[in-house]
XYZ file of C-alpha atoms in Angstrom:
182
model
C 16.613 -36.214 23.739
C 13.665 -33.956 24.502
C 13.681 -30.494 22.931
C 10.334 -28.978 23.874
C 10.380 -26.045 26.246
C 7.606 -25.688 28.826
C 5.904 -22.293 28.753
C 5.318 -20.963 32.256
C 3.898 -17.538 31.395
C 3.083 -15.478 28.287
C 2.720 -11.712 28.221
C 1.686 -9.726 25.146
C 3.820 -6.571 25.074
C 2.719 -5.094 21.734
C -0.407 -5.356 19.573
C 0.057 -3.556 16.276
C -1.464 -3.408 12.814
C 0.911 -6.010 11.320
C 2.416 -7.843 14.271
C 1.961 -8.773 17.890
C 4.893 -9.323 20.226
C 4.843 -11.583 23.245
C 7.393 -12.551 25.849
C 7.347 -16.080 27.208
C 8.928 -17.381 30.380
C 9.984 -20.958 29.649
C 11.740 -23.855 31.275
C 14.228 -25.539 28.948
C 14.595 -29.332 28.771
C 17.675 -28.938 31.017
C 15.561 -27.159 33.643
C 16.888 -23.634 33.012
C 14.616 -20.593 33.089
C 14.701 -18.514 29.914
C 12.774 -15.762 28.144
C 11.567 -15.986 24.541
C 10.526 -12.914 22.541
C 8.116 -13.934 19.786
C 6.719 -11.902 16.904
C 3.289 -13.116 15.799
C 2.472 -12.443 12.132
C -0.285 -13.508 9.756
C 0.593 -16.221 7.228
C 1.832 -14.744 3.960
C 2.476 -15.529 0.321
C 5.141 -14.748 -2.256
C 4.794 -14.913 -6.045
C 7.417 -16.087 -8.519
C 5.795 -14.582 -11.604
C 7.350 -15.446 -14.964
C 6.084 -13.603 -18.047
C 5.910 -14.883 -21.628
C 9.378 -13.394 -22.316
C 10.804 -15.684 -19.593
C 11.405 -12.756 -17.253
C 10.609 -12.482 -13.565
C 8.244 -9.783 -12.320
C 9.904 -7.809 -9.517
C 8.915 -4.807 -7.455
C 10.760 -1.914 -5.897
C 9.390 -0.458 -2.696
C 10.533 1.348 0.424
C 11.050 -0.894 3.453
C 11.138 0.987 6.763
C 12.905 -1.757 8.793
C 16.002 -1.435 6.588
C 15.424 2.246 5.685
C 16.005 1.484 2.015
C 14.356 0.540 -1.250
C 14.070 -3.216 -1.637
C 13.703 -5.333 -4.773
C 11.293 -8.197 -4.165
C 8.863 -10.611 -5.694
C 5.220 -9.595 -5.175
C 4.058 -10.733 -1.757
C 1.577 -10.057 1.000
C -0.187 -11.388 4.037
C -3.413 -13.327 4.251
C -6.336 -11.257 5.458
C -10.055 -11.686 6.110
C -10.863 -11.658 2.374
C -8.855 -14.877 1.873
C -10.737 -17.115 4.353
C -7.433 -18.666 5.444
C -6.592 -19.817 1.896
C -3.077 -18.921 0.747
C -3.961 -19.513 -2.934
C -6.793 -16.964 -2.655
C -4.319 -14.526 -1.118
C -1.828 -15.152 -3.945
C -4.432 -14.413 -6.620
C -5.598 -11.296 -4.749
C -2.082 -9.960 -4.146
C -1.158 -10.577 -7.790
C -4.111 -8.437 -8.821
C -3.502 -5.690 -6.242
C 0.248 -5.337 -6.699
C 0.842 -6.185 -10.359
C -2.563 -5.853 -12.036
C -1.956 -9.281 -13.573
C -3.636 -12.689 -13.383
C -2.163 -16.092 -14.225
C -3.372 -18.945 -16.415
C -1.351 -21.300 -14.237
C -0.409 -20.961 -10.586
C 1.168 -23.697 -8.476
C 2.580 -23.970 -4.997
C 6.377 -24.236 -4.902
C 6.897 -24.531 -1.156
C 6.022 -23.130 2.220
C 8.332 -22.256 5.096
C 8.762 -20.044 8.145
C 10.360 -16.735 7.163
C 12.554 -16.273 10.254
C 11.912 -19.100 12.663
C 14.249 -17.833 15.406
C 11.847 -15.113 16.537
C 8.775 -15.009 14.264
C 5.914 -17.404 13.478
C 5.208 -16.033 9.967
C 4.631 -18.925 7.539
C 5.045 -18.004 3.875
C 3.784 -20.031 0.929
C 5.562 -19.370 -2.371
C 3.669 -19.807 -5.642
C 4.858 -19.806 -9.260
C 2.577 -17.995 -11.715
C 2.817 -18.213 -15.513
C 0.601 -17.272 -18.441
C 0.278 -13.713 -17.193
C -2.437 -11.359 -18.486
C -3.864 -8.018 -17.355
C -6.747 -8.329 -14.897
C -10.267 -7.393 -15.970
C -11.226 -5.926 -12.587
C -8.300 -4.328 -10.712
C -8.555 -4.447 -6.934
C -7.634 -1.370 -4.878
C -3.969 -1.169 -4.019
C -2.912 -0.681 -0.405
C -2.935 3.056 0.253
C 0.331 2.946 2.198
C 2.343 1.143 -0.520
C 4.353 2.756 -3.293
C 5.360 -0.026 -5.690
C 7.177 0.090 -9.013
C 6.927 -3.102 -11.078
C 9.598 -4.215 -13.557
C 10.906 -7.423 -15.098
C 14.356 -8.878 -15.730
C 15.838 -12.031 -17.233
C 17.023 -14.914 -15.100
C 20.672 -13.998 -15.695
C 19.974 -10.408 -14.631
C 18.121 -11.569 -11.513
C 20.972 -13.880 -10.514
C 23.467 -11.043 -11.023
C 21.317 -8.771 -8.869
C 21.560 -11.338 -6.064
C 25.314 -11.697 -6.552
C 25.976 -7.952 -6.394
C 23.609 -7.373 -3.468
C 20.846 -5.427 -5.196
C 18.439 -8.230 -4.253
C 18.814 -9.032 -0.563
C 15.307 -10.162 0.360
C 15.301 -13.858 1.328
C 11.950 -14.830 -0.229
C 13.067 -13.263 -3.497
C 16.463 -14.980 -3.414
C 14.742 -18.313 -2.755
C 12.270 -17.810 -5.610
C 15.000 -16.870 -8.093
C 17.184 -19.823 -7.105
C 14.175 -22.128 -7.520
C 13.526 -20.638 -10.982
C 17.187 -21.158 -11.901
C 17.028 -24.778 -10.713
C 14.285 -25.495 -13.240
C 16.670 -24.691 -16.097
C 19.066 -27.444 -14.988
C 16.557 -30.229 -15.710
């Protein structure tokens, strides 16, 4: 069975600071005409940061799309400073958002964040051996972030009771919890 759709036309309908939106006219494998709305987004990273007290570093910040404060792992998008390298972006974002650096950082996984409409690919890293940075990078002027840390049990409870409802953060915490089962 063939799955690939044939794009007949693409029209960019929005070009913003963070995203671009395009509409595609496609022909499905069954020969039907359809429209696809696609959000284009830079690749991004997320950081599962575990401190020496075996606590996860989390952040609170306002998120306009949900009009609420969200609790998340540190994260950000790749930009020109990273030369297309997600590890460089992870180190930079760790510095900018948490003012910490890691003795050890390793890739956990990479995946599309919401494949039904968006092409954002996020790589998740685990960082341990955390220390204050020597040279803090400027923080994004439009971000208001409050950093805090909690135990694994607290983080899992926060997922269970709905205080953590960000998918990358849920994934990172579940991965962290899976390590304890070994």
